[in-house]
C-alpha cells in the first residue's frame, strides 16, 4: 500500500515552493489558517477495475489572502498543480506507485470564516493498482522457443479435454507472441505488463489485457479463433503516448502476421488494429487489437467405409 498522503505532501511542496512546511491535513474546526498554505482531504474509496485497482478521491484546497490577490493567486496555483499531477505517476519511498487523474472541481469559491482566506478545491482521483502474485512484467519472462512449445502443448491438452484447468495456469501463447512483437518494436527500455497494472509499475510501459474471445466457422473442417486485446501506452508525456500508440497501430496493420510458433510455422493474423488517441492511457487504453488464428477441427475417428452391400445380378 503506497504512502499516498506523505507522497502528495512532498510533491505539492515541490510544485509550489511557498507551500513548503505548510501542506496540512484537515484542520480542527477552531484552527486559524495562515496563508499561503494548502490542505489535503481524503474522500470515498471504490474499486475501479480489475486492471487499474481501486480509486481514492482526494481534494486539494489552496488558500490565499484576499488582499494579496485572492482567487487569482489560487487559480495560478491550481493551474500549476493540475499540470504537474494530472495523469502523473507518483512513487513513495518504498517504490509503491499510484497515478493521479484530475477530475475537475465540483465546488465553487469559498471563504474561510476564521482566517478570511480564499480557496477552491481541486478534485483528483488517485488510482492504486492491487498487488498480486501473478502481476509481473513480461520484460523478465519473454518466451523462449522451448517455453512457447510447452505452453502450446498445455493448451492442446486442455482442448483435447484431458484437463481443462491446465489452461488456467499455462501462459497464453498468443499473449507471449504479442509481448515478443511489442518488445521488438519498443526496445528494452519499456516495461511490458499483462492483464493488470502491478503495484510497482514503471514508465514508460505498455499493458496488454484480453477483453474478448470469439469463434467463426471456416468451412466444415476449420474455424477462426479471434481474441480482442486492449493496449495501454503509458509514456513520459501525453504527446509521446499518442505518438507511440499511433505508430504501433500502423506497424500492426503493416505486419499482418505475428509469429506464434516459428518451429511449427504458425502465425497470428492481425484482423483489426485501431487507436483512440483521446482515451486515458492508464484507465481505458488507446489501442484496440483483434488477432485471428485458423484452427483445424478435430473430427471424431470413423471408418472410411461405413458399410458394403453386395447384390449380385445373375444373367440368364
PDB file of C-alpha atoms in Angstrom:
ATOM      1  CA  UNK A   1       0.000   0.000   0.000  1.00  0.00           C
ATOM      2  CA  UNK A   2       1.638   3.267  -1.085  1.00  0.00           C
ATOM      3  CA  UNK A   3       2.053   6.205   1.267  1.00  0.00           C
ATOM      4  CA  UNK A   4      -0.315   8.440  -0.671  1.00  0.00           C
ATOM      5  CA  UNK A   5      -0.670  11.262   1.841  1.00  0.00           C
ATOM      6  CA  UNK A   6       3.032  11.718   2.563  1.00  0.00           C
ATOM      7  CA  UNK A   7       3.970  11.430  -1.118  1.00  0.00           C
ATOM      8  CA  UNK A   8       1.388  14.029  -2.169  1.00  0.00           C
ATOM      9  CA  UNK A   9       2.507  16.437   0.543  1.00  0.00           C
ATOM     10  CA  UNK A  10       6.089  16.239  -0.649  1.00  0.00           C
ATOM     11  CA  UNK A  11       5.069  16.636  -4.289  1.00  0.00           C
ATOM     12  CA  UNK A  12       2.852  19.677  -3.631  1.00  0.00           C
ATOM     13  CA  UNK A  13       5.669  21.389  -1.751  1.00  0.00           C
ATOM     14  CA  UNK A  14       7.913  20.835  -4.778  1.00  0.00           C
ATOM     15  CA  UNK A  15       5.307  22.232  -7.199  1.00  0.00           C
ATOM     16  CA  UNK A  16       4.593  25.388  -5.142  1.00  0.00           C
ATOM     17  CA  UNK A  17       7.692  26.380  -3.122  1.00  0.00           C
ATOM     18  CA  UNK A  18       5.588  28.757  -0.983  1.00  0.00           C
ATOM     19  CA  UNK A  19       3.836  25.699   0.458  1.00  0.00           C
ATOM     20  CA  UNK A  20       6.945  24.116   1.968  1.00  0.00           C
ATOM     21  CA  UNK A  21       6.108  23.254   5.557  1.00  0.00           C
ATOM     22  CA  UNK A  22       2.514  24.390   5.016  1.00  0.00           C
ATOM     23  CA  UNK A  23       0.907  21.331   3.398  1.00  0.00           C
ATOM     24  CA  UNK A  24      -1.683  20.423   6.031  1.00  0.00           C
ATOM     25  CA  UNK A  25      -4.178  17.698   6.846  1.00  0.00           C
ATOM     26  CA  UNK A  26      -7.798  18.549   7.640  1.00  0.00           C
ATOM     27  CA  UNK A  27      -7.579  21.226  10.371  1.00  0.00           C
ATOM     28  CA  UNK A  28      -9.659  21.262  13.533  1.00  0.00           C
ATOM     29  CA  UNK A  29     -12.818  23.427  13.474  1.00  0.00           C
ATOM     30  CA  UNK A  30     -11.268  26.231  15.546  1.00  0.00           C
ATOM     31  CA  UNK A  31      -7.932  26.336  13.672  1.00  0.00           C
ATOM     32  CA  UNK A  32      -6.991  29.666  12.075  1.00  0.00           C
ATOM     33  CA  UNK A  33      -5.065  29.087   8.847  1.00  0.00           C
ATOM     34  CA  UNK A  34      -2.188  31.280   7.729  1.00  0.00           C
ATOM     35  CA  UNK A  35      -1.657  31.917   4.018  1.00  0.00           C
ATOM     36  CA  UNK A  36      -0.089  30.709   1.863  1.00  0.00           C
ATOM     37  CA  UNK A  37      -0.973  27.098   2.676  1.00  0.00           C
ATOM     38  CA  UNK A  38      -2.757  24.064   1.241  1.00  0.00           C
ATOM     39  CA  UNK A  39      -4.966  21.409   2.845  1.00  0.00           C
ATOM     40  CA  UNK A  40      -5.374  17.798   1.638  1.00  0.00           C
ATOM     41  CA  UNK A  41      -8.577  15.894   2.423  1.00  0.00           C
ATOM     42  CA  UNK A  42      -9.469  12.309   1.503  1.00  0.00           C
ATOM     43  CA  UNK A  43     -12.961  11.250   0.396  1.00  0.00           C
ATOM     44  CA  UNK A  44     -14.507   7.978  -0.808  1.00  0.00           C
ATOM     45  CA  UNK A  45     -12.620   4.924  -1.985  1.00  0.00           C
ATOM     46  CA  UNK A  46     -14.069   2.483  -4.530  1.00  0.00           C
ATOM     47  CA  UNK A  47     -12.969  -0.487  -6.637  1.00  0.00           C
ATOM     48  CA  UNK A  48     -12.499   0.927 -10.140  1.00  0.00           C
ATOM     49  CA  UNK A  49     -11.500  -2.023 -12.332  1.00  0.00           C
ATOM     50  CA  UNK A  50      -9.638  -5.326 -12.290  1.00  0.00           C
ATOM     51  CA  UNK A  51      -6.671  -3.810 -14.155  1.00  0.00           C
ATOM     52  CA  UNK A  52      -6.449  -0.308 -12.600  1.00  0.00           C
ATOM     53  CA  UNK A  53      -7.137  -1.265  -8.989  1.00  0.00           C
ATOM     54  CA  UNK A  54      -9.140   0.976  -6.678  1.00  0.00           C
ATOM     55  CA  UNK A  55      -9.725   4.719  -6.775  1.00  0.00           C
ATOM     56  CA  UNK A  56      -9.473   7.100  -3.853  1.00  0.00           C
ATOM     57  CA  UNK A  57     -10.830  10.641  -4.165  1.00  0.00           C
ATOM     58  CA  UNK A  58      -8.708  13.443  -2.735  1.00  0.00           C
ATOM     59  CA  UNK A  59      -9.301  17.195  -2.603  1.00  0.00           C
ATOM     60  CA  UNK A  60      -6.573  19.803  -2.593  1.00  0.00           C
ATOM     61  CA  UNK A  61      -7.514  23.172  -1.060  1.00  0.00           C
ATOM     62  CA  UNK A  62      -5.051  26.019  -1.798  1.00  0.00           C
ATOM     63  CA  UNK A  63      -5.543  29.061   0.464  1.00  0.00           C
ATOM     64  CA  UNK A  64      -4.569  32.659  -0.361  1.00  0.00           C
ATOM     65  CA  UNK A  65      -5.188  36.043   1.236  1.00  0.00           C
ATOM     66  CA  UNK A  66      -7.938  38.155  -0.275  1.00  0.00           C
ATOM     67  CA  UNK A  67      -5.826  41.307  -0.019  1.00  0.00           C
ATOM     68  CA  UNK A  68      -2.872  39.685  -1.741  1.00  0.00           C
ATOM     69  CA  UNK A  69      -4.712  38.684  -4.908  1.00  0.00           C
ATOM     70  CA  UNK A  70      -7.226  36.184  -3.576  1.00  0.00           C
ATOM     71  CA  UNK A  71      -8.697  33.920  -6.214  1.00  0.00           C
ATOM     72  CA  UNK A  72      -6.235  34.985  -8.910  1.00  0.00           C
ATOM     73  CA  UNK A  73      -3.433  33.516  -6.832  1.00  0.00           C
ATOM     74  CA  UNK A  74      -5.500  30.393  -6.115  1.00  0.00           C
ATOM     75  CA  UNK A  75      -6.166  29.924  -9.831  1.00  0.00           C
ATOM     76  CA  UNK A  76      -2.476  30.329 -10.662  1.00  0.00           C
ATOM     77  CA  UNK A  77      -1.526  27.696  -8.109  1.00  0.00           C
ATOM     78  CA  UNK A  78      -4.323  25.423  -9.340  1.00  0.00           C
ATOM     79  CA  UNK A  79      -3.047  25.542 -12.925  1.00  0.00           C
ATOM     80  CA  UNK A  80       0.428  24.504 -11.794  1.00  0.00           C
ATOM     81  CA  UNK A  81      -0.884  21.674  -9.615  1.00  0.00           C
ATOM     82  CA  UNK A  82      -3.116  20.296 -12.382  1.00  0.00           C
ATOM     83  CA  UNK A  83      -0.302  20.469 -14.938  1.00  0.00           C
ATOM     84  CA  UNK A  84       2.115  18.631 -12.620  1.00  0.00           C
ATOM     85  CA  UNK A  85      -0.256  15.999 -11.179  1.00  0.00           C
ATOM     86  CA  UNK A  86      -2.769  15.107 -13.917  1.00  0.00           C
ATOM     87  CA  UNK A  87      -2.027  11.653 -15.381  1.00  0.00           C
ATOM     88  CA  UNK A  88       1.225  11.534 -13.455  1.00  0.00           C
ATOM     89  CA  UNK A  89       2.768   8.506 -11.821  1.00  0.00           C
ATOM     90  CA  UNK A  90       3.996   9.109  -8.269  1.00  0.00           C
ATOM     91  CA  UNK A  91       6.117   6.763  -6.195  1.00  0.00           C
ATOM     92  CA  UNK A  92       6.626   6.661  -2.438  1.00  0.00           C
ATOM     93  CA  UNK A  93       9.891   5.996  -0.626  1.00  0.00           C
ATOM     94  CA  UNK A  94       9.304   2.219  -0.769  1.00  0.00           C
ATOM     95  CA  UNK A  95       8.753   2.037  -4.525  1.00  0.00           C
ATOM     96  CA  UNK A  96       4.951   1.698  -4.465  1.00  0.00           C
ATOM     97  CA  UNK A  97       3.344   3.662  -7.288  1.00  0.00           C
ATOM     98  CA  UNK A  98      -0.005   5.331  -7.909  1.00  0.00           C
ATOM     99  CA  UNK A  99      -1.481   7.587 -10.586  1.00  0.00           C
ATOM    100  CA  UNK A 100      -3.235  10.944 -10.131  1.00  0.00           C
ATOM    101  CA  UNK A 101      -6.034  11.968 -12.520  1.00  0.00           C
ATOM    102  CA  UNK A 102      -7.657  15.407 -12.326  1.00  0.00           C
ATOM    103  CA  UNK A 103     -11.446  15.060 -12.048  1.00  0.00           C
ATOM    104  CA  UNK A 104     -12.408  18.736 -12.051  1.00  0.00           C
ATOM    105  CA  UNK A 105     -13.842  20.882  -9.265  1.00  0.00           C
ATOM    106  CA  UNK A 106     -17.356  20.139  -8.053  1.00  0.00           C
ATOM    107  CA  UNK A 107     -17.422  23.083  -5.636  1.00  0.00           C
ATOM    108  CA  UNK A 108     -17.097  26.840  -6.086  1.00  0.00           C
ATOM    109  CA  UNK A 109     -15.035  29.540  -4.401  1.00  0.00           C
ATOM    110  CA  UNK A 110     -15.046  29.616  -0.615  1.00  0.00           C
ATOM    111  CA  UNK A 111     -14.002  31.945   2.172  1.00  0.00           C
ATOM    112  CA  UNK A 112     -12.704  30.501   5.426  1.00  0.00           C
ATOM    113  CA  UNK A 113     -14.681  32.320   8.128  1.00  0.00           C
ATOM    114  CA  UNK A 114     -11.969  32.182  10.787  1.00  0.00           C
ATOM    115  CA  UNK A 115      -8.999  33.278   8.684  1.00  0.00           C
ATOM    116  CA  UNK A 116     -10.720  35.134   5.838  1.00  0.00           C
ATOM    117  CA  UNK A 117      -8.686  33.181   3.266  1.00  0.00           C
ATOM    118  CA  UNK A 118      -9.945  32.337  -0.240  1.00  0.00           C
ATOM    119  CA  UNK A 119      -9.925  28.787  -1.629  1.00  0.00           C
ATOM    120  CA  UNK A 120     -11.398  26.438  -4.236  1.00  0.00           C
ATOM    121  CA  UNK A 121     -10.904  22.649  -4.021  1.00  0.00           C
ATOM    122  CA  UNK A 122      -9.236  20.616  -6.771  1.00  0.00           C
ATOM    123  CA  UNK A 123     -10.620  17.093  -7.089  1.00  0.00           C
ATOM    124  CA  UNK A 124      -8.246  14.264  -8.037  1.00  0.00           C
ATOM    125  CA  UNK A 125      -8.685  10.533  -8.380  1.00  0.00           C
ATOM    126  CA  UNK A 126      -5.772   8.503  -7.040  1.00  0.00           C
ATOM    127  CA  UNK A 127      -5.586   5.075  -8.687  1.00  0.00           C
ATOM    128  CA  UNK A 128      -3.726   2.362  -6.806  1.00  0.00           C
ATOM    129  CA  UNK A 129      -3.119  -0.995  -8.564  1.00  0.00           C
ATOM    130  CA  UNK A 130      -3.777  -4.032  -6.431  1.00  0.00           C
ATOM    131  CA  UNK A 131      -0.764  -6.156  -5.686  1.00  0.00           C
ATOM    132  CA  UNK A 132      -1.000  -9.745  -6.892  1.00  0.00           C
ATOM    133  CA  UNK A 133       1.425 -12.633  -7.106  1.00  0.00           C
ATOM    134  CA  UNK A 134       0.763 -13.096 -10.815  1.00  0.00           C
ATOM    135  CA  UNK A 135       1.294  -9.443 -11.732  1.00  0.00           C
ATOM    136  CA  UNK A 136       4.737  -9.240 -13.228  1.00  0.00           C
ATOM    137  CA  UNK A 137       6.436  -7.602 -16.158  1.00  0.00           C
ATOM    138  CA  UNK A 138       6.822  -9.575 -19.318  1.00  0.00           C
ATOM    139  CA  UNK A 139      10.255  -7.964 -19.567  1.00  0.00           C
ATOM    140  CA  UNK A 140      11.828 -10.688 -17.449  1.00  0.00           C
ATOM    141  CA  UNK A 141       9.734 -13.505 -18.906  1.00  0.00           C
ATOM    142  CA  UNK A 142       9.965 -13.231 -22.665  1.00  0.00           C
ATOM    143  CA  UNK A 143       9.157 -16.608 -24.131  1.00  0.00           C
ATOM    144  CA  UNK A 144      11.897 -18.824 -25.478  1.00  0.00           C
ATOM    145  CA  UNK A 145      11.184 -21.374 -28.182  1.00  0.00           C
ATOM    146  CA  UNK A 146      11.016 -24.246 -25.690  1.00  0.00           C
ATOM    147  CA  UNK A 147       8.722 -22.344 -23.319  1.00  0.00           C
ATOM    148  CA  UNK A 148       6.442 -21.465 -26.203  1.00  0.00           C
ATOM    149  CA  UNK A 149       6.207 -25.110 -27.285  1.00  0.00           C
ATOM    150  CA  UNK A 150       5.350 -26.172 -23.719  1.00  0.00           C
ATOM    151  CA  UNK A 151       2.643 -23.518 -23.471  1.00  0.00           C
ATOM    152  CA  UNK A 152       1.244 -24.602 -26.814  1.00  0.00           C
ATOM    153  CA  UNK A 153       1.254 -28.241 -25.720  1.00  0.00           C
ATOM    154  CA  UNK A 154      -0.557 -27.365 -22.492  1.00  0.00           C
ATOM    155  CA  UNK A 155      -3.223 -25.530 -24.450  1.00  0.00           C
ATOM    156  CA  UNK A 156      -3.605 -28.500 -26.823  1.00  0.00           C
ATOM    157  CA  UNK A 157      -4.063 -30.893 -23.903  1.00  0.00           C
ATOM    158  CA  UNK A 158      -6.768 -28.668 -22.470  1.00  0.00           C
ATOM    159  CA  UNK A 159      -8.517 -28.527 -25.850  1.00  0.00           C
ATOM    160  CA  UNK A 160      -8.479 -32.310 -26.081  1.00  0.00           C
ATOM    161  CA  UNK A 161     -10.378 -32.446 -22.810  1.00  0.00           C
ATOM    162  CA  UNK A 162      -7.569 -34.088 -20.837  1.00  0.00           C
ATOM    163  CA  UNK A 163      -7.565 -31.305 -18.244  1.00  0.00           C
ATOM    164  CA  UNK A 164      -9.338 -28.019 -18.936  1.00  0.00           C
ATOM    165  CA  UNK A 165      -7.955 -26.453 -15.763  1.00  0.00           C
ATOM    166  CA  UNK A 166      -4.410 -26.853 -17.099  1.00  0.00           C
ATOM    167  CA  UNK A 167      -5.070 -23.950 -19.459  1.00  0.00           C
ATOM    168  CA  UNK A 168      -5.689 -21.642 -16.492  1.00  0.00           C
ATOM    169  CA  UNK A 169      -2.130 -21.941 -15.207  1.00  0.00           C
ATOM    170  CA  UNK A 170      -0.464 -22.144 -18.611  1.00  0.00           C
ATOM    171  CA  UNK A 171       0.775 -18.944 -20.197  1.00  0.00           C
ATOM    172  CA  UNK A 172      -1.318 -17.874 -23.177  1.00  0.00           C
ATOM    173  CA  UNK A 173       0.965 -18.340 -26.220  1.00  0.00           C
ATOM    174  CA  UNK A 174      -0.944 -15.574 -28.023  1.00  0.00           C
ATOM    175  CA  UNK A 175      -0.042 -13.136 -25.270  1.00  0.00           C
ATOM    176  CA  UNK A 176       3.580 -14.234 -25.289  1.00  0.00           C
ATOM    177  CA  UNK A 177       3.721 -13.730 -29.056  1.00  0.00           C
ATOM    178  CA  UNK A 178       2.250 -10.248 -28.642  1.00  0.00           C
ATOM    179  CA  UNK A 179       4.781  -9.468 -25.913  1.00  0.00           C
ATOM    180  CA  UNK A 180       7.628 -10.594 -28.158  1.00  0.00           C
ATOM    181  CA  UNK A 181       6.424  -8.421 -31.022  1.00  0.00           C
ATOM    182  CA  UNK A 182       5.973  -5.418 -28.717  1.00  0.00           C
ATOM    183  CA  UNK A 183       9.479  -5.828 -27.314  1.00  0.00           C
ATOM    184  CA  UNK A 184      10.904  -5.780 -30.842  1.00  0.00           C
ATOM    185  CA  UNK A 185       9.103  -2.510 -31.584  1.00  0.00           C
ATOM    186  CA  UNK A 186       9.750  -0.607 -28.335  1.00  0.00           C
ATOM    187  CA  UNK A 187      13.082  -1.977 -27.154  1.00  0.00           C
ATOM    188  CA  UNK A 188      14.309  -2.981 -23.714  1.00  0.00           C
ATOM    189  CA  UNK A 189      13.704   0.427 -22.097  1.00  0.00           C
ATOM    190  CA  UNK A 190       9.953  -0.234 -21.997  1.00  0.00           C
ATOM    191  CA  UNK A 191       8.260  -2.465 -19.412  1.00  0.00           C
ATOM    192  CA  UNK A 192       5.534  -4.798 -20.682  1.00  0.00           C
ATOM    193  CA  UNK A 193       2.686  -5.820 -18.376  1.00  0.00           C
ATOM    194  CA  UNK A 194      -0.171  -8.262 -18.846  1.00  0.00           C
ATOM    195  CA  UNK A 195      -3.754  -8.323 -17.554  1.00  0.00           C
ATOM    196  CA  UNK A 196      -3.376  -5.629 -14.844  1.00  0.00           C
ATOM    197  CA  UNK A 197      -1.071  -2.862 -13.685  1.00  0.00           C
ATOM    198  CA  UNK A 198       1.263  -4.155 -10.965  1.00  0.00           C
ATOM    199  CA  UNK A 199       1.711  -2.223  -7.719  1.00  0.00           C
ATOM    200  CA  UNK A 200       5.216  -1.093  -8.698  1.00  0.00           C
ATOM    201  CA  UNK A 201       4.555  -0.284 -12.364  1.00  0.00           C
ATOM    202  CA  UNK A 202       7.143   1.774 -14.210  1.00  0.00           C
ATOM    203  CA  UNK A 203       7.061   4.328 -17.008  1.00  0.00           C
ATOM    204  CA  UNK A 204       7.446   4.048 -19.935  1.00  0.00           C
ATOM    205  CA  UNK A 205       5.414   0.870 -20.147  1.00  0.00           C
ATOM    206  CA  UNK A 206       2.609  -0.843 -22.034  1.00  0.00           C
ATOM    207  CA  UNK A 207      -0.164  -3.058 -20.690  1.00  0.00           C
ATOM    208  CA  UNK A 208      -1.888  -5.693 -22.827  1.00  0.00           C
ATOM    209  CA  UNK A 209      -5.134  -7.181 -21.485  1.00  0.00           C
ATOM    210  CA  UNK A 210      -7.541  -9.659 -23.054  1.00  0.00           C
ATOM    211  CA  UNK A 211     -11.126  -8.372 -23.374  1.00  0.00           C
ATOM    212  CA  UNK A 212     -12.913 -10.933 -25.544  1.00  0.00           C
ATOM    213  CA  UNK A 213     -12.775 -14.241 -27.417  1.00  0.00           C
ATOM    214  CA  UNK A 214     -14.964 -15.341 -30.335  1.00  0.00           C
ATOM    215  CA  UNK A 215     -15.072 -18.047 -32.998  1.00  0.00           C
ATOM    216  CA  UNK A 216     -16.491 -18.271 -36.512  1.00  0.00           C
ATOM    217  CA  UNK A 217     -16.824 -21.304 -38.750  1.00  0.00           C
ATOM    218  CA  UNK A 218     -14.498 -21.516 -41.731  1.00  0.00           C
ATOM    219  CA  UNK A 219     -15.874 -24.423 -43.688  1.00  0.00           C
ATOM    220  CA  UNK A 220     -16.571 -27.823 -42.173  1.00  0.00           C
ATOM    221  CA  UNK A 221     -13.016 -28.693 -41.205  1.00  0.00           C
ATOM    222  CA  UNK A 222     -11.777 -25.461 -39.563  1.00  0.00           C
ATOM    223  CA  UNK A 223     -12.823 -22.424 -37.545  1.00  0.00           C
ATOM    224  CA  UNK A 224     -11.370 -18.942 -36.955  1.00  0.00           C
ATOM    225  CA  UNK A 225     -10.495 -18.109 -33.349  1.00  0.00           C
ATOM    226  CA  UNK A 226     -10.398 -14.371 -32.589  1.00  0.00           C
ATOM    227  CA  UNK A 227      -9.092 -12.648 -29.477  1.00  0.00           C
ATOM    228  CA  UNK A 228      -9.586  -8.971 -28.701  1.00  0.00           C
ATOM    229  CA  UNK A 229      -6.934  -7.053 -26.792  1.00  0.00           C
ATOM    230  CA  UNK A 230      -6.650  -3.555 -25.341  1.00  0.00           C
ATOM    231  CA  UNK A 231      -3.253  -1.864 -25.183  1.00  0.00           C
ATOM    232  CA  UNK A 232      -2.400   0.868 -22.670  1.00  0.00           C
ATOM    233  CA  UNK A 233       0.556   3.011 -23.788  1.00  0.00           C
ATOM    234  CA  UNK A 234       1.923   4.816 -20.725  1.00  0.00           C
ATOM    235  CA  UNK A 235       4.880   7.006 -21.696  1.00  0.00           C
ATOM    236  CA  UNK A 236       6.515  10.111 -20.254  1.00  0.00           C
ATOM    237  CA  UNK A 237       4.020  12.590 -21.733  1.00  0.00           C
ATOM    238  CA  UNK A 238       0.630  12.758 -23.429  1.00  0.00           C
ATOM    239  CA  UNK A 239       2.311  13.683 -26.697  1.00  0.00           C
ATOM    240  CA  UNK A 240       4.512  10.603 -26.539  1.00  0.00           C
ATOM    241  CA  UNK A 241       1.504   8.434 -25.632  1.00  0.00           C
ATOM    242  CA  UNK A 242      -0.287   9.474 -28.813  1.00  0.00           C
ATOM    243  CA  UNK A 243       2.785   9.071 -30.993  1.00  0.00           C
ATOM    244  CA  UNK A 244       3.660   5.578 -29.724  1.00  0.00           C
ATOM    245  CA  UNK A 245       0.054   4.333 -29.869  1.00  0.00           C
ATOM    246  CA  UNK A 246      -0.366   5.628 -33.417  1.00  0.00           C
ATOM    247  CA  UNK A 247       2.941   4.131 -34.544  1.00  0.00           C
ATOM    248  CA  UNK A 248       2.170   0.714 -33.035  1.00  0.00           C
ATOM    249  CA  UNK A 249      -1.198   0.582 -34.802  1.00  0.00           C
ATOM    250  CA  UNK A 250       0.425   1.442 -38.124  1.00  0.00           C
ATOM    251  CA  UNK A 251       3.050  -1.261 -37.659  1.00  0.00           C
ATOM    252  CA  UNK A 252       0.454  -3.841 -36.635  1.00  0.00           C
ATOM    253  CA  UNK A 253      -1.532  -3.217 -39.795  1.00  0.00           C
ATOM    254  CA  UNK A 254       1.641  -3.348 -41.886  1.00  0.00           C
ATOM    255  CA  UNK A 255       2.872  -6.517 -40.148  1.00  0.00           C
ATOM    256  CA  UNK A 256      -0.256  -8.540 -40.988  1.00  0.00           C
ATOM    257  CA  UNK A 257       1.112 -11.651 -39.233  1.00  0.00           C
ATOM    258  CA  UNK A 258       2.745 -12.150 -35.823  1.00  0.00           C
ATOM    259  CA  UNK A 259       4.790 -15.338 -35.222  1.00  0.00           C
ATOM    260  CA  UNK A 260       3.044 -17.706 -32.812  1.00  0.00           C
ATOM    261  CA  UNK A 261       5.379 -20.680 -33.136  1.00  0.00           C
ATOM    262  CA  UNK A 262       8.189 -20.422 -35.664  1.00  0.00           C
ATOM    263  CA  UNK A 263       9.154 -24.081 -35.286  1.00  0.00           C
ATOM    264  CA  UNK A 264       5.682 -25.172 -36.339  1.00  0.00           C
ATOM    265  CA  UNK A 265       5.274 -22.245 -38.751  1.00  0.00           C
ATOM    266  CA  UNK A 266       2.145 -20.998 -37.033  1.00  0.00           C
ATOM    267  CA  UNK A 267       1.217 -17.318 -37.094  1.00  0.00           C
ATOM    268  CA  UNK A 268      -1.396 -14.927 -35.752  1.00  0.00           C
ATOM    269  CA  UNK A 269      -3.167 -12.720 -38.272  1.00  0.00           C
ATOM    270  CA  UNK A 270      -3.844  -9.074 -37.436  1.00  0.00           C
ATOM    271  CA  UNK A 271      -7.563  -8.843 -38.164  1.00  0.00           C
ATOM    272  CA  UNK A 272      -8.045  -5.276 -36.936  1.00  0.00           C
ATOM    273  CA  UNK A 273      -5.963  -2.625 -35.160  1.00  0.00           C
ATOM    274  CA  UNK A 274      -7.068   0.882 -34.212  1.00  0.00           C
ATOM    275  CA  UNK A 275      -6.224   3.614 -31.711  1.00  0.00           C
ATOM    276  CA  UNK A 276      -8.348   6.098 -29.775  1.00  0.00           C
ATOM    277  CA  UNK A 277      -5.804   8.821 -29.079  1.00  0.00           C
ATOM    278  CA  UNK A 278      -8.174  10.632 -26.699  1.00  0.00           C
ATOM    279  CA  UNK A 279      -8.522   7.635 -24.372  1.00  0.00           C
ATOM    280  CA  UNK A 280      -6.920   7.678 -20.952  1.00  0.00           C
ATOM    281  CA  UNK A 281      -3.662   5.720 -21.045  1.00  0.00           C
ATOM    282  CA  UNK A 282      -3.877   4.301 -17.531  1.00  0.00           C
ATOM    283  CA  UNK A 283      -7.618   3.646 -17.215  1.00  0.00           C
ATOM    284  CA  UNK A 284      -9.011   2.833 -20.660  1.00  0.00           C
ATOM    285  CA  UNK A 285      -6.115   2.158 -23.044  1.00  0.00           C
ATOM    286  CA  UNK A 286      -5.715   3.598 -26.531  1.00  0.00           C
ATOM    287  CA  UNK A 287      -5.188   0.512 -28.736  1.00  0.00           C
ATOM    288  CA  UNK A 288      -7.869  -1.953 -29.843  1.00  0.00           C
ATOM    289  CA  UNK A 289      -6.417  -5.094 -31.420  1.00  0.00           C
ATOM    290  CA  UNK A 290      -8.054  -8.231 -32.829  1.00  0.00           C
ATOM    291  CA  UNK A 291      -5.868 -11.250 -33.596  1.00  0.00           C
ATOM    292  CA  UNK A 292      -7.034 -14.269 -35.596  1.00  0.00           C
ATOM    293  CA  UNK A 293      -5.807 -17.843 -35.939  1.00  0.00           C
ATOM    294  CA  UNK A 294      -7.382 -20.528 -38.107  1.00  0.00           C
ATOM    295  CA  UNK A 295      -7.653 -23.837 -36.272  1.00  0.00           C
ATOM    296  CA  UNK A 296      -8.424 -27.237 -37.726  1.00  0.00           C
ATOM    297  CA  UNK A 297     -11.361 -29.042 -36.184  1.00  0.00           C
ATOM    298  CA  UNK A 298     -10.684 -32.355 -34.503  1.00  0.00           C
ATOM    299  CA  UNK A 299     -13.083 -34.724 -36.234  1.00  0.00           C
ATOM    300  CA  UNK A 300     -14.058 -37.979 -34.473  1.00  0.00           C
ATOM    301  CA  UNK A 301     -12.385 -41.141 -35.683  1.00  0.00           C
ATOM    302  CA  UNK A 302     -14.647 -43.093 -38.019  1.00  0.00           C
ATOM    303  CA  UNK A 303     -14.153 -45.824 -40.617  1.00  0.00           C
ATOM    304  CA  UNK A 304     -13.589 -44.575 -44.119  1.00  0.00           C
ATOM    305  CA  UNK A 305     -16.273 -47.015 -45.400  1.00  0.00           C
ATOM    306  CA  UNK A 306     -19.219 -47.493 -43.102  1.00  0.00           C
ATOM    307  CA  UNK A 307     -20.946 -50.361 -44.951  1.00  0.00           C
ATOM    308  CA  UNK A 308     -20.586 -52.562 -48.033  1.00  0.00           C
ATOM    309  CA  UNK A 309     -23.612 -54.213 -49.612  1.00  0.00           C
ATOM    310  CA  UNK A 310     -23.352 -56.782 -52.361  1.00  0.00           C
ATOM    311  CA  UNK A 311     -26.385 -57.575 -54.522  1.00  0.00           C
ATOM    312  CA  UNK A 312     -25.298 -59.806 -57.388  1.00  0.00           C
ATOM    313  CA  UNK A 313     -27.348 -59.866 -60.544  1.00  0.00           C
ATOM    314  CA  UNK A 314     -27.458 -63.167 -62.447  1.00  0.00           C
ATOM    315  CA  UNK A 315     -27.641 -63.121 -66.214  1.00  0.00           C
ATOM    316  CA  UNK A 316     -29.644 -65.949 -67.873  1.00  0.00           C
TER     317      UNK A 316
END
